[in-house]
Coordinates of C-alpha atoms and ligand atoms in Angstrom, one line a residue:
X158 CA -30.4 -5.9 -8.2
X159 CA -31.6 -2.0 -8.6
X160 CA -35.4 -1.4 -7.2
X161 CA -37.5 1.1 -7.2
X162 CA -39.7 1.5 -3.7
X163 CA -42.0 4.2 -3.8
X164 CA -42.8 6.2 -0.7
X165 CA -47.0 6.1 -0.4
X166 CA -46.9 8.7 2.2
X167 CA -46.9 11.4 -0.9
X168 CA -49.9 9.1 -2.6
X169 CA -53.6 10.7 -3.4
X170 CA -55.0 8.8 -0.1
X171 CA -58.3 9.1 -1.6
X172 CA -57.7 6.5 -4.2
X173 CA -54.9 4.6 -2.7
X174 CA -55.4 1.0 -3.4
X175 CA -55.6 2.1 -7.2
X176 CA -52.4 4.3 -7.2
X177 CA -50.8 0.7 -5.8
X178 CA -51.8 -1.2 -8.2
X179 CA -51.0 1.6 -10.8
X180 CA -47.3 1.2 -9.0
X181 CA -47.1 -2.7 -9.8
X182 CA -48.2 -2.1 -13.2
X183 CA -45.3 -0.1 -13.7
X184 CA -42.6 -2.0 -12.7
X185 CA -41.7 -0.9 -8.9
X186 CA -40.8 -3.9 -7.0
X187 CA -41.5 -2.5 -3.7
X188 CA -43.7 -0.5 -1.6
X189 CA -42.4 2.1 0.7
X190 CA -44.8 2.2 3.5
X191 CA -43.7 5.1 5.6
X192 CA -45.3 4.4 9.6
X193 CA -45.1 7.4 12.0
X194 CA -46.0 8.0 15.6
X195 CA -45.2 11.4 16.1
X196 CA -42.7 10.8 19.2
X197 CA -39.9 9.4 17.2
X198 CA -41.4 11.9 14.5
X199 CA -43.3 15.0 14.5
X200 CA -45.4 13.7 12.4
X201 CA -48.4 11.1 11.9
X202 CA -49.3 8.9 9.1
X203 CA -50.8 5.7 9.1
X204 CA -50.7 2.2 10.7
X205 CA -51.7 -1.7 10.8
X206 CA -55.3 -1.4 9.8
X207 CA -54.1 0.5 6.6
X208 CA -51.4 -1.9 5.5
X209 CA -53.4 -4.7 5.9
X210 CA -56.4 -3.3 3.6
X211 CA -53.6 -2.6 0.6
X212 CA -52.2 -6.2 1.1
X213 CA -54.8 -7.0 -1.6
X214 CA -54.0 -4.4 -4.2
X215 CA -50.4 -5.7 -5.0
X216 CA -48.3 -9.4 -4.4
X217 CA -44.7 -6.6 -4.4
X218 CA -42.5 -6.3 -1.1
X219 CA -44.7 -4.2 1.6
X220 CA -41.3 -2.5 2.8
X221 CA -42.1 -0.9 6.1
X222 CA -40.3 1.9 7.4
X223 CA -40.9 2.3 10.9
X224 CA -40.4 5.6 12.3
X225 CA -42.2 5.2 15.6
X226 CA -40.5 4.4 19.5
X227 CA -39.4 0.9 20.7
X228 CA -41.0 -0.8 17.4
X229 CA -40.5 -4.2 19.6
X230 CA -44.3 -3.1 20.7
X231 CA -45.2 -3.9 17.1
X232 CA -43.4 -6.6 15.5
X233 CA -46.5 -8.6 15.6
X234 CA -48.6 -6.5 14.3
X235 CA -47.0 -5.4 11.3
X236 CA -46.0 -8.5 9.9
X237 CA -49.8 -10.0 10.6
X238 CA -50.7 -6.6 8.7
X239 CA -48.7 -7.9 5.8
X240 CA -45.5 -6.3 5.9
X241 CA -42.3 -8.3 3.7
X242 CA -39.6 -6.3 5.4
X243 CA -39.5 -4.4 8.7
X244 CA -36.8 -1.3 9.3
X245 CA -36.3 0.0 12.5
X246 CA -34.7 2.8 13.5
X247 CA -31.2 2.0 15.4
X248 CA -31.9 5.3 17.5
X249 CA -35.6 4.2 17.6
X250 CA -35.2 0.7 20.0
X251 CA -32.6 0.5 23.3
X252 CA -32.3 -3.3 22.5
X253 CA -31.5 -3.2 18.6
X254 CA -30.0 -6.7 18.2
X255 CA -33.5 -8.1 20.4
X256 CA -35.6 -6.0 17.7
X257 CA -33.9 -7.5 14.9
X258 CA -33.9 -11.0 16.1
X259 CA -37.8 -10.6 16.8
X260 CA -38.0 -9.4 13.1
X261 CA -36.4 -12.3 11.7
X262 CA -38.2 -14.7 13.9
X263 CA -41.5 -14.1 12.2
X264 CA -39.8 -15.1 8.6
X265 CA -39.2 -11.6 7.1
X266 CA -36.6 -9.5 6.0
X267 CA -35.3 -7.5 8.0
X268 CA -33.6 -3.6 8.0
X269 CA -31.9 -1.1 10.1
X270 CA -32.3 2.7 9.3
X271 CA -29.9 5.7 10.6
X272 CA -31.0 9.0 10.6
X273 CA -28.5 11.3 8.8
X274 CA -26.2 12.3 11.4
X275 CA -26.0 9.1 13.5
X276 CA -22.1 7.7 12.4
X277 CA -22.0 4.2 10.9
X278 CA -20.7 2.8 13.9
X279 CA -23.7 2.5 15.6
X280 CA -24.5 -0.8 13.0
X281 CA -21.0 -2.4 12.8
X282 CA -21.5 -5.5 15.0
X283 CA -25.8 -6.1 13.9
X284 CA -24.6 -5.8 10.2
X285 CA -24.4 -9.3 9.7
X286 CA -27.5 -10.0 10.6
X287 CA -29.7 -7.4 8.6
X288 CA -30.9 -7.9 5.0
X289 CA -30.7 -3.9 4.4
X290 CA -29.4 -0.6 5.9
X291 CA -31.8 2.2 5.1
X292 CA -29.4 5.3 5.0
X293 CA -32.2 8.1 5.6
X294 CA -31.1 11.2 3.4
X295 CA -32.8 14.0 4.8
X296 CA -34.1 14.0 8.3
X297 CA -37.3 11.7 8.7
X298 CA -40.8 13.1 8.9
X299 CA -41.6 14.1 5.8
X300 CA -42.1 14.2 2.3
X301 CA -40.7 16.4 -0.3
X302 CA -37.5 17.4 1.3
X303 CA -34.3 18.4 0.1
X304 CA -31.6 15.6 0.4
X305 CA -28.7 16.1 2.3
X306 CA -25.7 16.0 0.5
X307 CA -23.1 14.0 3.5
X308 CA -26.1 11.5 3.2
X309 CA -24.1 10.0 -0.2
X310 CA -20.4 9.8 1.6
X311 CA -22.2 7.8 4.4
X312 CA -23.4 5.6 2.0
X313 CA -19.7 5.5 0.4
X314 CA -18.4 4.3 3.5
X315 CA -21.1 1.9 4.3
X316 CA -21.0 0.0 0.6
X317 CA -17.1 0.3 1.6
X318 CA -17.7 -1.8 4.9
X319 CA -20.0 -4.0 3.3
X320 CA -17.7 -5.1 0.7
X321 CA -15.3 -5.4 3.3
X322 CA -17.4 -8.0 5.3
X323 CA -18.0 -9.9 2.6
X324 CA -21.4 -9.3 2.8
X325 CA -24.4 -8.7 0.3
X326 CA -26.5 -6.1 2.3
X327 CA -28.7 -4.4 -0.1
X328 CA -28.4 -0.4 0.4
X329 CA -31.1 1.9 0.5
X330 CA -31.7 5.6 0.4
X331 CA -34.8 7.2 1.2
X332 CA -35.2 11.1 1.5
X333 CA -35.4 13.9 -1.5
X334 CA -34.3 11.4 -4.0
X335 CA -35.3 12.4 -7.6
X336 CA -34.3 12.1 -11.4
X337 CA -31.8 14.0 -10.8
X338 CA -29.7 12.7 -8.1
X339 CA -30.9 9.3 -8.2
X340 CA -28.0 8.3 -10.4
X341 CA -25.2 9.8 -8.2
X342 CA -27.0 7.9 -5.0
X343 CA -26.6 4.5 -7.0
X344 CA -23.0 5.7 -8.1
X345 CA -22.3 5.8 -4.1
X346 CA -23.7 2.2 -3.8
X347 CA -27.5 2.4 -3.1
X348 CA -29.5 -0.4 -4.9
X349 CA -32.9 0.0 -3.2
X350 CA -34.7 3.9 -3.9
X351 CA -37.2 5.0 -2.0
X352 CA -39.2 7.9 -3.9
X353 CA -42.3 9.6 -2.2
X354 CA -42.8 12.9 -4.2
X355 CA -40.8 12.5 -7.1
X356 CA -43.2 8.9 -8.0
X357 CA -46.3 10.5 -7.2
X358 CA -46.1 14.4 -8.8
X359 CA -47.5 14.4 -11.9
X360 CA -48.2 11.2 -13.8
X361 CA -47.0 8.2 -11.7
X362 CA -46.7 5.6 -14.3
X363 CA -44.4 8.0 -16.3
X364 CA -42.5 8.8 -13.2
X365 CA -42.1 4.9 -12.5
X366 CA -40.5 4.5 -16.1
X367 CA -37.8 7.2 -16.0
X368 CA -36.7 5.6 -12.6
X369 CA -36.7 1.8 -13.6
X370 CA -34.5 3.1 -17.0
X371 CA -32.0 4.7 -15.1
X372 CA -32.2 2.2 -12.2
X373 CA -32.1 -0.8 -15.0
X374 CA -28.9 1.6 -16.8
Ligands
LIG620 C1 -39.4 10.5 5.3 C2 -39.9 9.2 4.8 C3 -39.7 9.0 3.3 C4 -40.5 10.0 2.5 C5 -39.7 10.2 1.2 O1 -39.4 10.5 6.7 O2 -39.2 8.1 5.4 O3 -39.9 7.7 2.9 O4 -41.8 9.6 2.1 O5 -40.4 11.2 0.5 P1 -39.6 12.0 -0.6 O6 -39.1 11.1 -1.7 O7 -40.6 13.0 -1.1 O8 -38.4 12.8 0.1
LIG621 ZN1 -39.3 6.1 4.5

């Protein structure tokens, strides 16, 4: 099944619980929540204490990206916070299959992201036990970038070795994805889209629509 996670990390902060809901209304199935520590990251955002006071606003999959250094610190924390599914970053933990293992122990779904030029490989033997592979397609850190174009042939190959395991591993691309391109990412065999600033520029419920028909096409 096609869904539509979009990123909060481009949401109107000031009125976030209602933007969520807004979201739900609309259709998206997940929520991208976007968690950065500024090591792995330049950049900041938010943590536990927020994720846990949106729990409320919406019953949809809290899909955590964590973009933050040895995430095993944290496990705990973000599934009591709420979370539905927890990706880490293979370049992010020095114990990967531990960090998965600790994910799926708590009940949860659980994800492995690679940042745009780290090679497939690197994911080959933990595939089987993931429920999705987050291909980033720009670098992480921010919103409102321009996706990298090699993104789409890594997630060519990975649908490829998928298939080839016999395996059901949902796909999912999160960086600069738009009306546009979102079409050509699904072609290449993403089913799960993460949208930060293309959702939440201009009127969101709108925004949702025009994704969900050509994610429902
Ligand atoms: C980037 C984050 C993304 C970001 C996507 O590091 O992982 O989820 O919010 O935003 P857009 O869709 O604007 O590129
Ligand atoms: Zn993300």
């Amino acid at each position: 099944m096609n869904c539509l996670s979009p990123s909060i990390l481009s949401a109107d902060f000031s009125k976030l619980g209602a933007q969520i809901e807004e979201l739900d209304e609309a259709g998206a199935q997940y929520v991208h929540i976007d968690v950065m520590d500024g090591m792995f990251v330049p950049s900041i955002s938010f943590g536990m204490p927020i994720i846990k006071s949106i729990r409320d606003c919406s019953d949809r999959i809290f899909d955590v990206h964590l973009m933050i250094e040895e995430p095993d610190r944290y496990i705990d924390d973000f599934v009591k916070a709420g979370a539905d599914l927890i990706t880490v970053h293979a370049e992010s933990t020095k114990h990967l299959d531990r960090t998965i293992e600790a994910i799926k122990e708590k009940g949860i779904l659980a994800g492995v992201a690679l940042n745009p030029a780290t090679p497939l490989s690197a994911i080959t033997y933990i595939l089987p036990k993931v429920d999705m592979v987050l291909i980033m397609t720009v670098n992480p850190g921010f919103g409102g970038q321009k996706m990298i174009p090699y993104t789409l042939q890594k997630v060519r190959d990975l649908k490829k070795m998928i298939d080839g395991m016999g395996l059901k591993t949902d796909i999912e691309v999160d960086g600069g994805i738009n009306l546009e391109n979102v079409g050509e990412a699904m072609d290449a065999g993403a089913n799960i889209i993460v949208a930060g600033s293309a959702v939440f520029s201009g009127d969101v419920t709108e925004n949702v629509c025009h994704f969900l028909n050509i994610l429902n096409s």
